[in-house]
Amino acid sequence: MRNSVLGLSDKLDFYFYQRPVPMNKGIEALRGLVINEFGRDPGDGAVYIFISKGMKEIKLLHHHNGIYTMYTNKIYKGRFVYPVYNRERDLYVMDWLRLKRLLNGCAKYSVK
């Protein structure tokens, strides 16, 4: 898989939760947010992205082949940047390139 990082690829849909989330939340709590806040099935194969209040830590929740995986990334310099709101879709949606840059440590990259 040329365009993949940690089992994630450009073929997936990525949804960004718009409010800060306490980073002590585990898989079950994040699944609950996907169900109750996004109104989506967390087992749909999409990747759900959550950011901490201080914008220094992100968590990703992904379901594939019956298994939930939670990825955590924390930066010590700079901050993660919120993506721009997509009015047409009524969501914060992050594309693959921007997510990949965040996961590779480009925290100052402005997500638009």
PDB file of N, CA and C in Angstrom:
ATOM      1  N   MET A   1       0.827  -1.179   0.000  1.00  0.00           N
ATOM      2  CA  MET A   1       0.000   0.000   0.000  1.00  0.00           C
ATOM      3  C   MET A   1       0.875   1.248   0.000  1.00  0.00           C
ATOM      4  N   ARG A   2       1.004   1.853  -1.123  1.00  0.00           N
ATOM      5  CA  ARG A   2       1.846   3.026  -1.269  1.00  0.00           C
ATOM      6  C   ARG A   2       1.321   4.217  -0.471  1.00  0.00           C
ATOM      7  N   ASN A   3       0.048   4.422  -0.466  1.00  0.00           N
ATOM      8  CA  ASN A   3      -0.553   5.558   0.232  1.00  0.00           C
ATOM      9  C   ASN A   3      -1.167   5.135   1.552  1.00  0.00           C
ATOM     10  N   SER A   4      -0.395   4.520   2.419  1.00  0.00           N
ATOM     11  CA  SER A   4      -0.943   4.111   3.703  1.00  0.00           C
ATOM     12  C   SER A   4       0.015   4.449   4.841  1.00  0.00           C
ATOM     13  N   VAL A   5      -0.560   4.717   5.987  1.00  0.00           N
ATOM     14  CA  VAL A   5       0.180   4.971   7.222  1.00  0.00           C
ATOM     15  C   VAL A   5      -0.588   4.268   8.326  1.00  0.00           C
ATOM     16  N   LEU A   6       0.068   3.364   9.062  1.00  0.00           N
ATOM     17  CA  LEU A   6      -0.550   2.669  10.188  1.00  0.00           C
ATOM     18  C   LEU A   6      -1.843   1.951   9.799  1.00  0.00           C
ATOM     19  N   GLY A   7      -1.928   1.435   8.592  1.00  0.00           N
ATOM     20  CA  GLY A   7      -3.130   0.742   8.151  1.00  0.00           C
ATOM     21  C   GLY A   7      -4.235   1.673   7.687  1.00  0.00           C
ATOM     22  N   LEU A   8      -3.976   2.975   7.680  1.00  0.00           N
ATOM     23  CA  LEU A   8      -4.929   3.961   7.189  1.00  0.00           C
ATOM     24  C   LEU A   8      -4.499   4.352   5.777  1.00  0.00           C
ATOM     25  N   SER A   9      -5.467   4.681   4.941  1.00  0.00           N
ATOM     26  CA  SER A   9      -5.111   5.028   3.565  1.00  0.00           C
ATOM     27  C   SER A   9      -6.001   6.124   3.015  1.00  0.00           C
ATOM     28  N   ASP A  10      -5.649   6.574   1.837  1.00  0.00           N
ATOM     29  CA  ASP A  10      -6.407   7.636   1.169  1.00  0.00           C
ATOM     30  C   ASP A  10      -7.757   7.157   0.658  1.00  0.00           C
ATOM     31  N   LYS A  11      -8.054   5.881   0.798  1.00  0.00           N
ATOM     32  CA  LYS A  11      -9.342   5.329   0.362  1.00  0.00           C
ATOM     33  C   LYS A  11     -10.419   5.445   1.439  1.00  0.00           C
ATOM     34  N   LEU A  12     -10.034   5.882   2.631  1.00  0.00           N
ATOM     35  CA  LEU A  12     -10.964   5.976   3.753  1.00  0.00           C
ATOM     36  C   LEU A  12     -11.558   7.380   3.870  1.00  0.00           C
ATOM     37  N   ASP A  13     -12.684   7.463   4.553  1.00  0.00           N
ATOM     38  CA  ASP A  13     -13.273   8.760   4.894  1.00  0.00           C
ATOM     39  C   ASP A  13     -12.790   9.152   6.276  1.00  0.00           C
ATOM     40  N   PHE A  14     -12.490  10.435   6.462  1.00  0.00           N
ATOM     41  CA  PHE A  14     -11.984  10.953   7.721  1.00  0.00           C
ATOM     42  C   PHE A  14     -12.923  12.039   8.224  1.00  0.00           C
ATOM     43  N   TYR A  15     -13.377  11.903   9.478  1.00  0.00           N
ATOM     44  CA  TYR A  15     -14.289  12.870  10.078  1.00  0.00           C
ATOM     45  C   TYR A  15     -13.659  13.443  11.334  1.00  0.00           C
ATOM     46  N   PHE A  16     -13.724  14.754  11.451  1.00  0.00           N
ATOM     47  CA  PHE A  16     -13.095  15.466  12.548  1.00  0.00           C
ATOM     48  C   PHE A  16     -14.161  15.929  13.531  1.00  0.00           C
ATOM     49  N   TYR A  17     -14.007  15.549  14.794  1.00  0.00           N
ATOM     50  CA  TYR A  17     -14.930  15.990  15.837  1.00  0.00           C
ATOM     51  C   TYR A  17     -14.585  17.426  16.199  1.00  0.00           C
ATOM     52  N   GLN A  18     -15.570  18.316  16.158  1.00  0.00           N
ATOM     53  CA  GLN A  18     -15.297  19.747  16.227  1.00  0.00           C
ATOM     54  C   GLN A  18     -15.018  20.315  17.606  1.00  0.00           C
ATOM     55  N   ARG A  19     -15.283  19.589  18.662  1.00  0.00           N
ATOM     56  CA  ARG A  19     -15.023  20.107  20.006  1.00  0.00           C
ATOM     57  C   ARG A  19     -13.854  19.353  20.642  1.00  0.00           C
ATOM     58  N   PRO A  20     -13.140  19.998  21.542  1.00  0.00           N
ATOM     59  CA  PRO A  20     -12.042  19.304  22.230  1.00  0.00           C
ATOM     60  C   PRO A  20     -12.567  18.119  23.047  1.00  0.00           C
ATOM     61  N   VAL A  21     -11.753  17.091  23.142  1.00  0.00           N
ATOM     62  CA  VAL A  21     -12.118  15.867  23.847  1.00  0.00           C
ATOM     63  C   VAL A  21     -11.046  15.564  24.894  1.00  0.00           C
ATOM     64  N   PRO A  22     -11.445  15.216  26.126  1.00  0.00           N
ATOM     65  CA  PRO A  22     -10.454  14.788  27.117  1.00  0.00           C
ATOM     66  C   PRO A  22      -9.720  13.552  26.596  1.00  0.00           C
ATOM     67  N   MET A  23      -8.417  13.586  26.653  1.00  0.00           N
ATOM     68  CA  MET A  23      -7.624  12.503  26.070  1.00  0.00           C
ATOM     69  C   MET A  23      -7.562  11.250  26.935  1.00  0.00           C
ATOM     70  N   ASN A  24      -8.256  11.251  28.075  1.00  0.00           N
ATOM     71  CA  ASN A  24      -8.330  10.025  28.875  1.00  0.00           C
ATOM     72  C   ASN A  24      -9.450   9.110  28.371  1.00  0.00           C
ATOM     73  N   LYS A  25     -10.207   9.552  27.378  1.00  0.00           N
ATOM     74  CA  LYS A  25     -11.285   8.722  26.822  1.00  0.00           C
ATOM     75  C   LYS A  25     -10.689   7.572  26.019  1.00  0.00           C
ATOM     76  N   GLY A  26     -11.293   6.403  26.203  1.00  0.00           N
ATOM     77  CA  GLY A  26     -10.847   5.219  25.487  1.00  0.00           C
ATOM     78  C   GLY A  26     -11.756   4.927  24.299  1.00  0.00           C
ATOM     79  N   ILE A  27     -11.598   3.744  23.766  1.00  0.00           N
ATOM     80  CA  ILE A  27     -12.343   3.334  22.571  1.00  0.00           C
ATOM     81  C   ILE A  27     -13.848   3.413  22.789  1.00  0.00           C
ATOM     82  N   GLU A  28     -14.339   2.905  23.897  1.00  0.00           N
ATOM     83  CA  GLU A  28     -15.790   2.894  24.128  1.00  0.00           C
ATOM     84  C   GLU A  28     -16.366   4.304  24.206  1.00  0.00           C
ATOM     85  N   ALA A  29     -15.672   5.186  24.891  1.00  0.00           N
ATOM     86  CA  ALA A  29     -16.154   6.568  25.000  1.00  0.00           C
ATOM     87  C   ALA A  29     -16.136   7.258  23.640  1.00  0.00           C
ATOM     88  N   LEU A  30     -15.108   7.029  22.857  1.00  0.00           N
ATOM     89  CA  LEU A  30     -15.036   7.630  21.525  1.00  0.00           C
ATOM     90  C   LEU A  30     -16.100   7.044  20.602  1.00  0.00           C
ATOM     91  N   ARG A  31     -16.356   5.745  20.733  1.00  0.00           N
ATOM     92  CA  ARG A  31     -17.453   5.134  19.964  1.00  0.00           C
ATOM     93  C   ARG A  31     -18.773   5.828  20.307  1.00  0.00           C
ATOM     94  N   GLY A  32     -18.981   6.109  21.587  1.00  0.00           N
ATOM     95  CA  GLY A  32     -20.193   6.790  22.022  1.00  0.00           C
ATOM     96  C   GLY A  32     -20.321   8.173  21.402  1.00  0.00           C
ATOM     97  N   LEU A  33     -19.201   8.901  21.291  1.00  0.00           N
ATOM     98  CA  LEU A  33     -19.232  10.212  20.653  1.00  0.00           C
ATOM     99  C   LEU A  33     -19.604  10.099  19.168  1.00  0.00           C
ATOM    100  N   VAL A  34     -19.071   9.100  18.508  1.00  0.00           N
ATOM    101  CA  VAL A  34     -19.390   8.905  17.088  1.00  0.00           C
ATOM    102  C   VAL A  34     -20.887   8.641  16.924  1.00  0.00           C
ATOM    103  N   ILE A  35     -21.423   7.794  17.775  1.00  0.00           N
ATOM    104  CA  ILE A  35     -22.852   7.451  17.699  1.00  0.00           C
ATOM    105  C   ILE A  35     -23.724   8.648  18.070  1.00  0.00           C
ATOM    106  N   ASN A  36     -23.442   9.272  19.211  1.00  0.00           N
ATOM    107  CA  ASN A  36     -24.310  10.321  19.743  1.00  0.00           C
ATOM    108  C   ASN A  36     -24.095  11.697  19.138  1.00  0.00           C
ATOM    109  N   GLU A  37     -22.882  12.023  18.767  1.00  0.00           N
ATOM    110  CA  GLU A  37     -22.588  13.364  18.257  1.00  0.00           C
ATOM    111  C   GLU A  37     -22.550  13.419  16.725  1.00  0.00           C
ATOM    112  N   PHE A  38     -21.925  12.421  16.106  1.00  0.00           N
ATOM    113  CA  PHE A  38     -21.878  12.383  14.646  1.00  0.00           C
ATOM    114  C   PHE A  38     -23.166  11.785  14.068  1.00  0.00           C
ATOM    115  N   GLY A  39     -23.836  10.957  14.887  1.00  0.00           N
ATOM    116  CA  GLY A  39     -25.006  10.242  14.372  1.00  0.00           C
ATOM    117  C   GLY A  39     -24.613   9.199  13.352  1.00  0.00           C
ATOM    118  N   ARG A  40     -23.427   8.630  13.522  1.00  0.00           N
ATOM    119  CA  ARG A  40     -22.900   7.652  12.570  1.00  0.00           C
ATOM    120  C   ARG A  40     -22.576   6.348  13.282  1.00  0.00           C
ATOM    121  N   ASP A  41     -22.418   5.300  12.499  1.00  0.00           N
ATOM    122  CA  ASP A  41     -22.014   3.990  13.002  1.00  0.00           C
ATOM    123  C   ASP A  41     -20.494   3.956  13.069  1.00  0.00           C
ATOM    124  N   PRO A  42     -19.897   3.820  14.260  1.00  0.00           N
ATOM    125  CA  PRO A  42     -18.437   3.818  14.355  1.00  0.00           C
ATOM    126  C   PRO A  42     -17.790   2.614  13.671  1.00  0.00           C
ATOM    127  N   GLY A  43     -18.581   1.627  13.317  1.00  0.00           N
ATOM    128  CA  GLY A  43     -18.063   0.457  12.620  1.00  0.00           C
ATOM    129  C   GLY A  43     -18.168   0.566  11.109  1.00  0.00           C
ATOM    130  N   ASP A  44     -18.367   1.789  10.608  1.00  0.00           N
ATOM    131  CA  ASP A  44     -18.572   1.972   9.169  1.00  0.00           C
ATOM    132  C   ASP A  44     -17.291   2.001   8.349  1.00  0.00           C
ATOM    133  N   GLY A  45     -16.139   1.877   9.006  1.00  0.00           N
ATOM    134  CA  GLY A  45     -14.863   1.856   8.289  1.00  0.00           C
ATOM    135  C   GLY A  45     -14.220   3.228   8.153  1.00  0.00           C
ATOM    136  N   ALA A  46     -14.940   4.287   8.522  1.00  0.00           N
ATOM    137  CA  ALA A  46     -14.365   5.633   8.479  1.00  0.00           C
ATOM    138  C   ALA A  46     -13.407   5.815   9.657  1.00  0.00           C
ATOM    139  N   VAL A  47     -12.606   6.867   9.587  1.00  0.00           N
ATOM    140  CA  VAL A  47     -11.684   7.209  10.660  1.00  0.00           C
ATOM    141  C   VAL A  47     -12.207   8.481  11.319  1.00  0.00           C
ATOM    142  N   TYR A  48     -12.337   8.441  12.643  1.00  0.00           N
ATOM    143  CA  TYR A  48     -12.844   9.579  13.405  1.00  0.00           C
ATOM    144  C   TYR A  48     -11.691  10.192  14.172  1.00  0.00           C
ATOM    145  N   ILE A  49     -11.552  11.517  14.056  1.00  0.00           N
ATOM    146  CA  ILE A  49     -10.405  12.233  14.598  1.00  0.00           C
ATOM    147  C   ILE A  49     -10.874  13.141  15.732  1.00  0.00           C
ATOM    148  N   PHE A  50     -10.177  13.057  16.865  1.00  0.00           N
ATOM    149  CA  PHE A  50     -10.509  13.840  18.055  1.00  0.00           C
ATOM    150  C   PHE A  50      -9.258  14.591  18.498  1.00  0.00           C
ATOM    151  N   ILE A  51      -9.438  15.816  18.992  1.00  0.00           N
ATOM    152  CA  ILE A  51      -8.295  16.631  19.405  1.00  0.00           C
ATOM    153  C   ILE A  51      -8.488  17.087  20.853  1.00  0.00           C
ATOM    154  N   SER A  52      -7.377  17.252  21.564  1.00  0.00           N
ATOM    155  CA  SER A  52      -7.429  17.676  22.956  1.00  0.00           C
ATOM    156  C   SER A  52      -7.696  19.179  23.062  1.00  0.00           C
ATOM    157  N   LYS A  53      -8.071  19.618  24.257  1.00  0.00           N
ATOM    158  CA  LYS A  53      -8.359  21.033  24.501  1.00  0.00           C
ATOM    159  C   LYS A  53      -7.139  21.905  24.201  1.00  0.00           C
ATOM    160  N   GLY A  54      -5.974  21.458  24.577  1.00  0.00           N
ATOM    161  CA  GLY A  54      -4.751  22.223  24.329  1.00  0.00           C
ATOM    162  C   GLY A  54      -4.216  22.079  22.919  1.00  0.00           C
ATOM    163  N   MET A  55      -4.886  21.286  22.094  1.00  0.00           N
ATOM    164  CA  MET A  55      -4.533  21.043  20.694  1.00  0.00           C
ATOM    165  C   MET A  55      -3.113  20.484  20.536  1.00  0.00           C
ATOM    166  N   LYS A  56      -2.702  19.674  21.520  1.00  0.00           N
ATOM    167  CA  LYS A  56      -1.379  19.061  21.460  1.00  0.00           C
ATOM    168  C   LYS A  56      -1.456  17.544  21.293  1.00  0.00           C
ATOM    169  N   GLU A  57      -2.656  17.007  21.360  1.00  0.00           N
ATOM    170  CA  GLU A  57      -2.818  15.556  21.248  1.00  0.00           C
ATOM    171  C   GLU A  57      -4.052  15.258  20.403  1.00  0.00           C
ATOM    172  N   ILE A  58      -3.906  14.248  19.529  1.00  0.00           N
ATOM    173  CA  ILE A  58      -5.053  13.799  18.751  1.00  0.00           C
ATOM    174  C   ILE A  58      -5.211  12.296  18.925  1.00  0.00           C
ATOM    175  N   LYS A  59      -6.451  11.842  18.776  1.00  0.00           N
ATOM    176  CA  LYS A  59      -6.758  10.414  18.774  1.00  0.00           C
ATOM    177  C   LYS A  59      -7.572  10.116  17.524  1.00  0.00           C
ATOM    178  N   LEU A  60      -7.307   8.964  16.951  1.00  0.00           N
ATOM    179  CA  LEU A  60      -8.045   8.495  15.794  1.00  0.00           C
ATOM    180  C   LEU A  60      -8.697   7.181  16.158  1.00  0.00           C
ATOM    181  N   LEU A  61      -9.945   7.010  15.779  1.00  0.00           N
ATOM    182  CA  LEU A  61     -10.672   5.771  16.013  1.00  0.00           C
ATOM    183  C   LEU A  61     -11.030   5.178  14.661  1.00  0.00           C
ATOM    184  N   HIS A  62     -10.657   3.919  14.470  1.00  0.00           N
ATOM    185  CA  HIS A  62     -10.909   3.248  13.199  1.00  0.00           C
ATOM    186  C   HIS A  62     -11.376   1.818  13.451  1.00  0.00           C
ATOM    187  N   HIS A  63     -12.356   1.388  12.692  1.00  0.00           N
ATOM    188  CA  HIS A  63     -12.859   0.023  12.767  1.00  0.00           C
ATOM    189  C   HIS A  63     -12.605  -0.660  11.436  1.00  0.00           C
ATOM    190  N   HIS A  64     -11.981  -1.840  11.489  1.00  0.00           N
ATOM    191  CA  HIS A  64     -11.692  -2.596  10.277  1.00  0.00           C
ATOM    192  C   HIS A  64     -11.663  -4.076  10.614  1.00  0.00           C
ATOM    193  N   ASN A  65     -12.391  -4.857   9.848  1.00  0.00           N
ATOM    194  CA  ASN A  65     -12.424  -6.323  10.031  1.00  0.00           C
ATOM    195  C   ASN A  65     -12.802  -6.732  11.455  1.00  0.00           C
ATOM    196  N   GLY A  66     -13.765  -6.033  12.041  1.00  0.00           N
ATOM    197  CA  GLY A  66     -14.251  -6.406  13.369  1.00  0.00           C
ATOM    198  C   GLY A  66     -13.388  -5.952  14.523  1.00  0.00           C
ATOM    199  N   ILE A  67     -12.374  -5.142  14.252  1.00  0.00           N
ATOM    200  CA  ILE A  67     -11.459  -4.692  15.302  1.00  0.00           C
ATOM    201  C   ILE A  67     -11.418  -3.173  15.340  1.00  0.00           C
ATOM    202  N   TYR A  68     -11.574  -2.601  16.539  1.00  0.00           N
ATOM    203  CA  TYR A  68     -11.406  -1.167  16.716  1.00  0.00           C
ATOM    204  C   TYR A  68      -9.949  -0.891  17.076  1.00  0.00           C
ATOM    205  N   THR A  69      -9.389   0.128  16.442  1.00  0.00           N
ATOM    206  CA  THR A  69      -8.032   0.558  16.742  1.00  0.00           C
ATOM    207  C   THR A  69      -8.075   2.041  17.074  1.00  0.00           C
ATOM    208  N   MET A  70      -7.351   2.418  18.128  1.00  0.00           N
ATOM    209  CA  MET A  70      -7.257   3.815  18.512  1.00  0.00           C
ATOM    210  C   MET A  70      -5.789   4.234  18.407  1.00  0.00           C
ATOM    211  N   TYR A  71      -5.538   5.265  17.645  1.00  0.00           N
ATOM    212  CA  TYR A  71      -4.198   5.819  17.487  1.00  0.00           C
ATOM    213  C   TYR A  71      -4.126   7.110  18.283  1.00  0.00           C
ATOM    214  N   THR A  72      -2.974   7.350  18.906  1.00  0.00           N
ATOM    215  CA  THR A  72      -2.751   8.582  19.661  1.00  0.00           C
ATOM    216  C   THR A  72      -1.474   9.229  19.162  1.00  0.00           C
ATOM    217  N   ASN A  73      -1.509  10.536  19.003  1.00  0.00           N
ATOM    218  CA  ASN A  73      -0.336  11.279  18.585  1.00  0.00           C
ATOM    219  C   ASN A  73      -0.269  12.521  19.465  1.00  0.00           C
ATOM    220  N   LYS A  74       0.906  12.777  20.042  1.00  0.00           N
ATOM    221  CA  LYS A  74       1.073  13.934  20.923  1.00  0.00           C
ATOM    222  C   LYS A  74       2.299  14.710  20.474  1.00  0.00           C
ATOM    223  N   ILE A  75       2.169  16.024  20.422  1.00  0.00           N
ATOM    224  CA  ILE A  75       3.299  16.869  20.058  1.00  0.00           C
ATOM    225  C   ILE A  75       3.709  17.713  21.256  1.00  0.00           C
ATOM    226  N   TYR A  76       4.983  18.092  21.294  1.00  0.00           N
ATOM    227  CA  TYR A  76       5.495  18.861  22.417  1.00  0.00           C
ATOM    228  C   TYR A  76       5.853  20.289  22.021  1.00  0.00           C
ATOM    229  N   LYS A  77       5.989  20.542  20.725  1.00  0.00           N
ATOM    230  CA  LYS A  77       6.226  21.897  20.220  1.00  0.00           C
ATOM    231  C   LYS A  77       5.132  22.206  19.230  1.00  0.00           C
ATOM    232  N   GLY A  78       4.541  23.372  19.339  1.00  0.00           N
ATOM    233  CA  GLY A  78       3.477  23.750  18.431  1.00  0.00           C
ATOM    234  C   GLY A  78       2.149  23.164  18.870  1.00  0.00           C
ATOM    235  N   ARG A  79       1.172  23.237  17.968  1.00  0.00           N
ATOM    236  CA  ARG A  79      -0.170  22.742  18.234  1.00  0.00           C
ATOM    237  C   ARG A  79      -0.764  22.216  16.938  1.00  0.00           C
ATOM    238  N   PHE A  80      -1.686  21.283  17.080  1.00  0.00           N
ATOM    239  CA  PHE A  80      -2.445  20.846  15.924  1.00  0.00           C
ATOM    240  C   PHE A  80      -3.431  21.950  15.559  1.00  0.00           C
ATOM    241  N   VAL A  81      -3.792  22.037  14.314  1.00  0.00           N
ATOM    242  CA  VAL A  81      -4.689  23.083  13.843  1.00  0.00           C
ATOM    243  C   VAL A  81      -5.992  22.456  13.378  1.00  0.00           C
ATOM    244  N   TYR A  82      -7.106  23.074  13.779  1.00  0.00           N
ATOM    245  CA  TYR A  82      -8.419  22.585  13.350  1.00  0.00           C
ATOM    246  C   TYR A  82      -8.571  22.749  11.843  1.00  0.00           C
ATOM    247  N   PRO A  83      -9.227  21.802  11.205  1.00  0.00           N
ATOM    248  CA  PRO A  83      -9.525  21.978   9.781  1.00  0.00           C
ATOM    249  C   PRO A  83     -10.649  23.002   9.608  1.00  0.00           C
ATOM    250  N   VAL A  84     -10.812  23.458   8.404  1.00  0.00           N
ATOM    251  CA  VAL A  84     -11.871  24.419   8.100  1.00  0.00           C
ATOM    252  C   VAL A  84     -13.187  23.666   7.933  1.00  0.00           C
ATOM    253  N   TYR A  85     -14.242  24.280   8.379  1.00  0.00           N
ATOM    254  CA  TYR A  85     -15.581  23.694   8.307  1.00  0.00           C
ATOM    255  C   TYR A  85     -16.055  23.615   6.857  1.00  0.00           C
ATOM    256  N   ASN A  86     -16.560  22.456   6.452  1.00  0.00           N
ATOM    257  CA  ASN A  86     -17.111  22.258   5.114  1.00  0.00           C
ATOM    258  C   ASN A  86     -18.620  22.455   5.189  1.00  0.00           C
ATOM    259  N   ARG A  87     -19.100  23.580   4.715  1.00  0.00           N
ATOM    260  CA  ARG A  87     -20.527  23.910   4.825  1.00  0.00           C
ATOM    261  C   ARG A  87     -21.401  22.977   3.998  1.00  0.00           C
ATOM    262  N   GLU A  88     -20.920  22.558   2.844  1.00  0.00           N
ATOM    263  CA  GLU A  88     -21.708  21.672   1.984  1.00  0.00           C
ATOM    264  C   GLU A  88     -22.020  20.349   2.666  1.00  0.00           C
ATOM    265  N   ARG A  89     -21.051  19.819   3.404  1.00  0.00           N
ATOM    266  CA  ARG A  89     -21.222  18.525   4.069  1.00  0.00           C
ATOM    267  C   ARG A  89     -21.644  18.673   5.526  1.00  0.00           C
ATOM    268  N   ASP A  90     -21.614  19.919   6.054  1.00  0.00           N
ATOM    269  CA  ASP A  90     -21.962  20.202   7.446  1.00  0.00           C
ATOM    270  C   ASP A  90     -21.079  19.409   8.409  1.00  0.00           C
ATOM    271  N   LEU A  91     -19.788  19.303   8.060  1.00  0.00           N
ATOM    272  CA  LEU A  91     -18.821  18.550   8.853  1.00  0.00           C
ATOM    273  C   LEU A  91     -17.440  19.175   8.742  1.00  0.00           C
ATOM    274  N   TYR A  92     -16.598  18.838   9.697  1.00  0.00           N
ATOM    275  CA  TYR A  92     -15.172  19.096   9.562  1.00  0.00           C
ATOM    276  C   TYR A  92     -14.592  17.819   8.978  1.00  0.00           C
ATOM    277  N   VAL A  93     -14.127  17.899   7.762  1.00  0.00           N
ATOM    278  CA  VAL A  93     -13.586  16.717   7.093  1.00  0.00           C
ATOM    279  C   VAL A  93     -12.125  16.989   6.765  1.00  0.00           C
ATOM    280  N   MET A  94     -11.273  16.069   7.144  1.00  0.00           N
ATOM    281  CA  MET A  94      -9.854  16.201   6.876  1.00  0.00           C
ATOM    282  C   MET A  94      -9.487  15.245   5.753  1.00  0.00           C
ATOM    283  N   ASP A  95      -8.734  15.727   4.782  1.00  0.00           N
ATOM    284  CA  ASP A  95      -8.338  14.826   3.703  1.00  0.00           C
ATOM    285  C   ASP A  95      -7.083  14.052   4.089  1.00  0.00           C
ATOM    286  N   TRP A  96      -6.770  13.069   3.289  1.00  0.00           N
ATOM    287  CA  TRP A  96      -5.666  12.147   3.575  1.00  0.00           C
ATOM    288  C   TRP A  96      -4.324  12.867   3.688  1.00  0.00           C
ATOM    289  N   LEU A  97      -4.019  13.744   2.775  1.00  0.00           N
ATOM    290  CA  LEU A  97      -2.726  14.429   2.779  1.00  0.00           C
ATOM    291  C   LEU A  97      -2.511  15.209   4.068  1.00  0.00           C
ATOM    292  N   ARG A  98      -3.508  15.918   4.498  1.00  0.00           N
ATOM    293  CA  ARG A  98      -3.379  16.715   5.727  1.00  0.00           C
ATOM    294  C   ARG A  98      -3.270  15.834   6.964  1.00  0.00           C
ATOM    295  N   LEU A  99      -4.044  14.762   6.987  1.00  0.00           N
ATOM    296  CA  LEU A  99      -3.945  13.839   8.121  1.00  0.00           C
ATOM    297  C   LEU A  99      -2.561  13.202   8.164  1.00  0.00           C
ATOM    298  N   LYS A 100      -2.063  12.785   7.032  1.00  0.00           N
ATOM    299  CA  LYS A 100      -0.744  12.154   6.967  1.00  0.00           C
ATOM    300  C   LYS A 100       0.340  13.115   7.463  1.00  0.00           C
ATOM    301  N   ARG A 101       0.238  14.371   7.094  1.00  0.00           N
ATOM    302  CA  ARG A 101       1.212  15.358   7.566  1.00  0.00           C
ATOM    303  C   ARG A 101       1.127  15.538   9.079  1.00  0.00           C
ATOM    304  N   LEU A 102      -0.074  15.549   9.612  1.00  0.00           N
ATOM    305  CA  LEU A 102      -0.222  15.652  11.067  1.00  0.00           C
ATOM    306  C   LEU A 102       0.400  14.449  11.759  1.00  0.00           C
ATOM    307  N   LEU A 103       0.110  13.257  11.257  1.00  0.00           N
ATOM    308  CA  LEU A 103       0.638  12.042  11.883  1.00  0.00           C
ATOM    309  C   LEU A 103       2.151  11.945  11.770  1.00  0.00           C
ATOM    310  N   ASN A 104       2.707  12.599  10.779  1.00  0.00           N
ATOM    311  CA  ASN A 104       4.155  12.593  10.610  1.00  0.00           C
ATOM    312  C   ASN A 104       4.842  13.757  11.323  1.00  0.00           C
ATOM    313  N   GLY A 105       4.091  14.493  12.149  1.00  0.00           N
ATOM    314  CA  GLY A 105       4.693  15.516  12.991  1.00  0.00           C
ATOM    315  C   GLY A 105       4.679  16.924  12.455  1.00  0.00           C
ATOM    316  N   CYS A 106       3.958  17.177  11.385  1.00  0.00           N
ATOM    317  CA  CYS A 106       3.896  18.544  10.851  1.00  0.00           C
ATOM    318  C   CYS A 106       2.755  19.285  11.514  1.00  0.00           C
ATOM    319  N   ALA A 107       2.910  19.577  12.777  1.00  0.00           N
ATOM    320  CA  ALA A 107       1.815  20.151  13.549  1.00  0.00           C
ATOM    321  C   ALA A 107       1.490  21.584  13.157  1.00  0.00           C
ATOM    322  N   LYS A 108       2.466  22.301  12.627  1.00  0.00           N
ATOM    323  CA  LYS A 108       2.214  23.687  12.277  1.00  0.00           C
ATOM    324  C   LYS A 108       1.538  23.805  10.917  1.00  0.00           C
ATOM    325  N   TYR A 109       1.334  22.707  10.259  1.00  0.00           N
ATOM    326  CA  TYR A 109       0.675  22.711   8.960  1.00  0.00           C
ATOM    327  C   TYR A 109      -0.756  23.177   9.144  1.00  0.00           C
ATOM    328  N   SER A 110      -1.139  24.188   8.457  1.00  0.00           N
ATOM    329  CA  SER A 110      -2.486  24.742   8.584  1.00  0.00           C
ATOM    330  C   SER A 110      -3.465  23.928   7.741  1.00  0.00           C
ATOM    331  N   VAL A 111      -4.437  23.315   8.380  1.00  0.00           N
ATOM    332  CA  VAL A 111      -5.403  22.464   7.693  1.00  0.00           C
ATOM    333  C   VAL A 111      -6.520  23.323   7.140  1.00  0.00           C
ATOM    334  N   LYS A 112      -6.677  23.350   5.815  1.00  0.00           N
ATOM    335  CA  LYS A 112      -7.733  24.128   5.174  1.00  0.00           C
ATOM    336  C   LYS A 112      -8.507  23.288   4.217  1.00  0.00           C
TER     337      LYS A 112
END
